[in-house]
CSV table of C-alpha atoms in Angstrom, one decimal:
chain,number,residue,atom,x,y,z
P,140,MET,CA,51.1,105.7,-32.0
P,141,LYS,CA,51.5,106.5,-28.3
P,142,THR,CA,54.5,107.3,-28.4
P,143,SER,CA,54.0,110.0,-31.0
P,144,LEU,CA,50.9,111.4,-28.8
P,145,ILE,CA,53.7,111.3,-26.2
P,146,LEU,CA,55.9,113.7,-27.8
P,147,ALA,CA,53.2,115.9,-29.1
P,148,VAL,CA,52.0,116.9,-26.0
P,149,ILE,CA,55.6,117.5,-24.4
P,150,LEU,CA,56.5,120.0,-27.4
P,151,THR,CA,53.0,121.9,-27.2
P,152,SER,CA,54.5,122.1,-23.4
P,153,CYS,CA,58.1,123.4,-24.4
P,154,THR,CA,56.4,125.6,-26.9
P,155,MET,CA,53.9,127.3,-23.9
P,156,ALA,CA,56.7,127.0,-22.0
P,157,ALA,CA,58.8,128.6,-24.8
P,158,ARG,CA,56.3,132.2,-24.6
P,159,ALA,CA,55.1,134.4,-21.2
P,160,GLN,CA,54.5,132.9,-18.4
P,161,THR,CA,52.9,135.0,-15.4
P,162,VAL,CA,55.3,135.1,-12.4
P,163,LYS,CA,54.5,136.7,-8.8
P,164,SER,CA,55.8,139.7,-8.0
P,165,ASN,CA,58.2,138.2,-5.3
P,166,GLU,CA,59.9,136.7,-7.8
P,167,VAL,CA,60.9,139.9,-10.2
P,168,PRO,CA,63.6,140.3,-9.2
P,169,ALA,CA,65.1,143.8,-7.5
P,170,PRO,CA,66.7,145.5,-10.2
P,171,VAL,CA,63.0,145.5,-12.0
P,172,LYS,CA,61.0,146.7,-9.9
P,173,ALA,CA,62.9,149.3,-8.8
P,174,ALA,CA,63.3,150.2,-12.0
P,175,PHE,CA,59.5,149.8,-12.8
P,176,GLN,CA,59.1,151.7,-9.2
P,177,LYS,CA,60.8,154.7,-10.1
P,178,SER,CA,58.8,155.5,-13.4
P,179,TYR,CA,55.8,154.3,-12.5
P,180,ALA,CA,54.8,154.7,-8.7
P,181,ASN,CA,50.9,155.2,-9.1
P,182,ALA,CA,50.8,151.8,-11.2
P,183,THR,CA,48.1,149.9,-9.5
P,184,GLN,CA,46.8,145.6,-9.9
P,185,VAL,CA,50.4,144.6,-12.0
P,186,THR,CA,50.9,141.5,-13.1
P,187,TRP,CA,54.1,140.4,-14.1
P,188,GLU,CA,54.8,137.8,-16.6
P,189,LYS,CA,58.8,136.4,-17.4
P,190,GLU,CA,59.3,135.8,-21.2
P,191,LYS,CA,62.6,135.1,-23.4
P,192,GLY,CA,64.6,135.9,-19.6
P,193,ASN,CA,62.5,139.3,-19.3
P,194,TYR,CA,60.4,140.8,-17.1
P,195,GLU,CA,57.0,142.3,-18.3
P,196,ALA,CA,54.9,143.9,-15.8
P,197,ASN,CA,51.3,145.3,-17.1
P,198,TRP,CA,48.2,147.2,-15.3
P,199,GLY,CA,45.4,149.5,-16.4
P,200,GLY,CA,42.4,148.9,-18.7
P,201,LYS,CA,39.4,146.3,-18.6
P,202,SER,CA,42.0,143.7,-19.5
P,203,GLY,CA,44.4,144.7,-17.2
P,204,GLU,CA,47.0,145.5,-19.7
P,205,ASP,CA,46.4,148.7,-20.9
P,206,HIS,CA,49.8,149.7,-19.8
P,207,SER,CA,52.8,147.6,-20.3
P,208,VAL,CA,56.4,147.9,-20.2
P,209,GLN,CA,59.5,145.0,-20.6
P,210,TYR,CA,63.2,144.9,-18.6
P,211,ARG,CA,65.6,142.7,-18.8
P,212,PRO,CA,66.5,141.3,-15.5
P,213,SER,CA,69.1,144.2,-15.3
P,214,GLY,CA,66.6,146.8,-14.9
P,215,GLU,CA,67.3,147.9,-17.6
P,216,LEU,CA,64.8,149.0,-20.3
P,217,ILE,CA,63.8,147.1,-23.6
P,218,GLU,CA,60.3,149.0,-24.1
P,219,VAL,CA,56.5,150.4,-23.1
P,220,ILE,CA,53.7,149.5,-25.1
P,221,GLN,CA,50.7,152.1,-24.8
P,222,ALA,CA,47.0,150.5,-25.9
P,223,ILE,CA,45.5,152.3,-28.3
P,224,PRO,CA,42.4,152.0,-30.6
P,225,ILE,CA,42.6,150.3,-34.1
P,226,SER,CA,41.6,153.4,-35.9
P,227,GLN,CA,45.1,154.4,-34.7
P,228,LEU,CA,47.0,152.6,-36.3
P,229,PRO,CA,49.0,153.4,-39.1
P,230,LYS,CA,47.1,152.8,-42.8
P,231,GLY,CA,49.0,150.5,-44.3
P,232,VAL,CA,49.1,148.2,-40.5
P,233,SER,CA,44.8,147.5,-42.0
P,234,ARG,CA,46.5,147.1,-45.8
P,235,TYR,CA,48.9,144.7,-44.7
P,236,VAL,CA,46.3,142.7,-42.6
P,237,LYS,CA,43.2,142.1,-45.7
P,238,ALA,CA,46.2,141.3,-47.6
P,239,HIS,CA,48.2,138.7,-45.9
P,240,TYR,CA,45.0,137.0,-43.4
P,241,LYS,CA,42.2,136.4,-45.5
P,242,GLY,CA,39.0,137.1,-42.7
P,243,ALA,CA,41.3,138.2,-40.1
P,244,ARG,CA,40.8,141.4,-38.3
P,245,ILE,CA,43.1,143.5,-35.4
P,246,THR,CA,42.1,142.3,-32.0
P,247,GLU,CA,44.1,144.7,-30.5
P,248,ALA,CA,46.3,147.5,-31.3
P,249,GLY,CA,49.3,149.2,-29.4
P,250,ARG,CA,51.6,152.0,-29.7
P,251,VAL,CA,55.8,150.8,-29.5
P,252,THR,CA,58.5,152.9,-27.5
P,253,ASP,CA,61.7,152.0,-27.5
P,254,ALA,CA,64.8,152.3,-24.1
P,255,LYS,CA,65.7,154.1,-27.6
P,256,GLY,CA,62.8,156.9,-27.7
P,257,LYS,CA,62.3,154.6,-32.1
P,258,VAL,CA,58.4,154.1,-32.2
P,259,SER,CA,56.9,151.1,-33.9
P,260,PHE,CA,53.2,149.7,-33.5
P,261,GLU,CA,51.9,145.9,-33.0
P,262,ALA,CA,48.8,144.9,-33.9
P,263,GLU,CA,47.1,141.1,-32.5
P,264,VAL,CA,45.8,139.2,-35.4
P,265,ASN,CA,44.9,136.0,-35.1
P,266,LYS,CA,45.9,135.9,-31.2
P,267,LYS,CA,49.3,136.7,-33.0
P,268,ASP,CA,51.9,140.7,-32.5
P,269,ILE,CA,52.2,141.4,-35.9
P,270,LEU,CA,54.8,144.5,-36.1
P,271,PHE,CA,55.2,147.9,-37.9
P,272,ASP,CA,57.4,151.0,-37.9
P,273,GLU,CA,55.7,154.0,-37.4
P,274,LYS,CA,54.8,154.0,-41.5
P,275,GLY,CA,52.9,151.0,-41.2
P,276,ASN,CA,55.5,148.6,-42.8
P,277,PHE,CA,55.4,145.5,-41.5
P,278,LEU,CA,59.1,144.3,-39.7
P,279,LYS,CA,58.0,140.7,-38.7
P,280,VAL,CA,55.2,138.5,-36.8
P,281,GLU,CA,56.6,138.4,-33.5
P,282,ASP,CA,57.1,134.9,-31.7
């Protein structure tokens, strides 16, 4: 019993470690900071996270996450996420959530633009990010 409990705690810790971790600005690689400063020189109260080896800057709005941008350690842009009102999600998103997450509601929404300019959408449901294409078709649940 004791071994099972210890194993469960270790597995939970590893799972949480795989998710985004807050990092201090001085822990962010110089190429990432330079790329961010070049594109978002006016951003204030920026917080940083490290997720899957990449770096994400968050700033703006009440939550401090109305704007997010993610970079590889080399400073290469991965994607930009702009918080949007839930009402601005494509109609297919709410239909999908109603059908697959009975009784749940969308708590946050974002417009995602990747480095090539391709637009998609994300909806947070039950603390999970669900991704949809530009027309509101389901793509995947992000880990």
